[in-house]
Amino acid sequence: QVQLVESGGGLVQTGGSLTLSCAASGNIFSIKTMGWYRQAPGKQREFVAQITSTSTTNYADSVKGRFSISRDDAKNTVTLQMNSLKPEDTAVYYCNGNIRRIGGNVRGYWGQGTQVTVSS
């Protein structure tokens, strides 16, 4: 069993900052790519950022220069630092991890989501 648990969402004003964290737990053998997605009301879930096991990062164009993703493999966590937030960043943010369980294959796992609301 593998679980991803997000934390750090909340309400912030335009131009503010928030830090999201995601912790993976369970019978984990290794963690490959970890990332963040978001889903705004009435819209499809979209990619935000990802970081590979070699710490190569990739960002959606809409967040480049404002968001930063990092990981701590000793703690099995991934963090999304969000700066210069805009109202259009308002969404539920989901953590995603491609994880190999002990004795298993690599598969994708999702967290339960954390709400980020940016007021204008």
Short mmCIF file of C-alpha atoms in Angstrom, two decimals:
data_model
loop_
_atom_site.label_atom_id
_atom_site.label_comp_id
_atom_site.label_asym_id
_atom_site.label_seq_id
_atom_site.Cartn_x
_atom_site.Cartn_y
_atom_site.Cartn_z
CA GLN A 1 0.00 0.00 0.00
CA VAL A 2 1.28 3.44 -0.97
CA GLN A 3 -0.22 6.76 0.08
CA LEU A 4 0.43 10.32 -0.99
CA VAL A 5 -0.69 13.04 1.39
CA GLU A 6 -0.63 16.72 0.43
CA SER A 7 -0.51 19.68 2.79
CA GLY A 8 -0.03 23.42 2.65
CA GLY A 9 -2.99 24.67 0.67
CA GLY A 10 -5.01 27.67 1.72
CA LEU A 11 -6.20 31.17 0.90
CA VAL A 12 -3.75 33.83 -0.24
CA GLN A 13 -3.97 37.22 -1.90
CA THR A 14 -2.79 37.93 -5.42
CA GLY A 15 0.98 38.19 -5.46
CA GLY A 16 1.37 36.04 -2.39
CA SER A 17 3.13 32.73 -1.88
CA LEU A 18 2.25 29.25 -0.72
CA THR A 19 4.24 26.07 -0.27
CA LEU A 20 2.65 22.71 -0.98
CA SER A 21 4.16 19.49 0.32
CA CYS A 22 3.44 15.89 -0.51
CA ALA A 23 4.65 12.94 1.52
CA ALA A 24 4.71 9.39 0.17
CA SER A 25 4.47 6.51 2.58
CA GLY A 26 3.99 2.76 2.54
CA ASN A 27 5.98 -0.15 1.20
CA ILE A 28 8.00 1.95 -1.22
CA PHE A 29 10.98 0.53 -3.04
CA SER A 30 11.77 3.57 -5.16
CA ILE A 31 10.16 6.77 -6.37
CA LYS A 32 10.59 7.79 -10.00
CA THR A 33 8.95 11.00 -11.22
CA MET A 34 6.90 13.08 -8.81
CA GLY A 35 4.72 15.94 -9.85
CA TRP A 36 1.84 18.29 -9.27
CA TYR A 37 -1.37 18.71 -11.20
CA ARG A 38 -4.30 21.01 -10.61
CA GLN A 39 -7.98 21.12 -11.39
CA ALA A 40 -10.04 24.28 -11.37
CA PRO A 41 -13.86 24.18 -11.13
CA GLY A 42 -15.37 23.14 -14.45
CA LYS A 43 -11.99 22.39 -16.00
CA GLN A 44 -9.93 19.31 -16.65
CA ARG A 45 -6.99 18.37 -14.49
CA GLU A 46 -3.82 19.91 -15.88
CA PHE A 47 -0.10 19.41 -15.46
CA VAL A 48 1.75 21.92 -13.29
CA ALA A 49 5.27 20.64 -12.61
CA GLN A 50 7.30 17.46 -12.31
CA ILE A 51 10.70 16.35 -11.06
CA THR A 52 12.47 13.16 -12.06
CA SER A 53 14.61 10.86 -9.93
CA THR A 54 17.66 12.74 -11.24
CA SER A 55 16.05 16.07 -10.25
CA THR A 56 15.32 17.18 -13.79
CA THR A 57 12.37 19.54 -13.63
CA ASN A 58 9.62 20.47 -16.05
CA TYR A 59 6.94 23.15 -15.72
CA ALA A 60 3.77 24.20 -17.42
CA ASP A 61 4.26 27.45 -19.32
CA SER A 62 1.67 29.14 -17.11
CA VAL A 63 3.79 28.68 -13.97
CA LYS A 64 7.35 28.96 -15.29
CA GLY A 65 9.36 31.50 -13.34
CA ARG A 66 6.82 31.55 -10.50
CA PHE A 67 6.69 27.96 -9.21
CA SER A 68 9.56 25.74 -8.13
CA ILE A 69 9.44 22.00 -7.51
CA SER A 70 11.91 20.08 -5.37
CA ARG A 71 12.18 16.68 -3.74
CA ASP A 72 13.76 15.13 -0.67
CA ASP A 73 14.38 11.46 -1.33
CA ALA A 74 15.40 10.79 2.27
CA LYS A 75 11.92 11.81 3.38
CA ASN A 76 10.00 10.73 0.26
CA THR A 77 8.58 14.21 -0.13
CA VAL A 78 8.04 16.64 -2.98
CA THR A 79 7.49 20.35 -2.49
CA LEU A 80 5.95 22.99 -4.74
CA GLN A 81 6.93 26.56 -3.90
CA MET A 82 4.40 28.91 -5.48
CA ASN A 83 5.23 32.61 -5.75
CA SER A 84 3.52 35.57 -7.41
CA LEU A 85 0.21 33.75 -7.23
CA LYS A 86 -2.63 34.82 -9.50
CA PRO A 87 -6.39 34.24 -9.25
CA GLU A 88 -6.10 31.83 -12.18
CA ASP A 89 -3.91 29.60 -10.01
CA THR A 90 -6.97 28.82 -7.90
CA ALA A 91 -7.58 25.08 -8.04
CA VAL A 92 -7.33 21.82 -6.19
CA TYR A 93 -3.70 20.72 -6.40
CA TYR A 94 -2.92 17.03 -6.62
CA CYS A 95 0.36 15.27 -5.98
CA ASN A 96 1.30 12.46 -8.33
CA GLY A 97 4.06 9.92 -7.99
CA ASN A 98 5.35 7.09 -10.16
CA ILE A 99 6.38 4.65 -7.49
CA ARG A 100 7.71 1.12 -7.36
CA ARG A 101 6.37 -0.82 -4.43
CA ILE A 102 8.52 -3.46 -2.76
CA GLY A 103 8.03 -6.54 -4.89
CA GLY A 104 5.88 -4.66 -7.39
CA ASN A 105 5.97 -2.70 -10.63
CA VAL A 106 6.05 1.06 -11.16
CA ARG A 107 2.61 2.65 -11.18
CA GLY A 108 1.09 6.04 -10.67
CA TYR A 109 -0.41 7.18 -7.40
CA TRP A 110 -2.44 10.28 -6.56
CA GLY A 111 -2.96 12.25 -3.40
CA GLN A 112 -6.36 13.43 -2.23
CA GLY A 113 -5.77 17.03 -3.26
CA THR A 114 -5.37 20.32 -1.44
CA GLN A 115 -7.28 23.52 -2.18
CA VAL A 116 -5.43 26.66 -3.22
CA THR A 117 -7.47 29.84 -3.47
CA VAL A 118 -5.98 33.12 -4.68
CA SER A 119 -8.13 36.17 -4.03
CA SER A 120 -7.99 39.24 -6.26
#
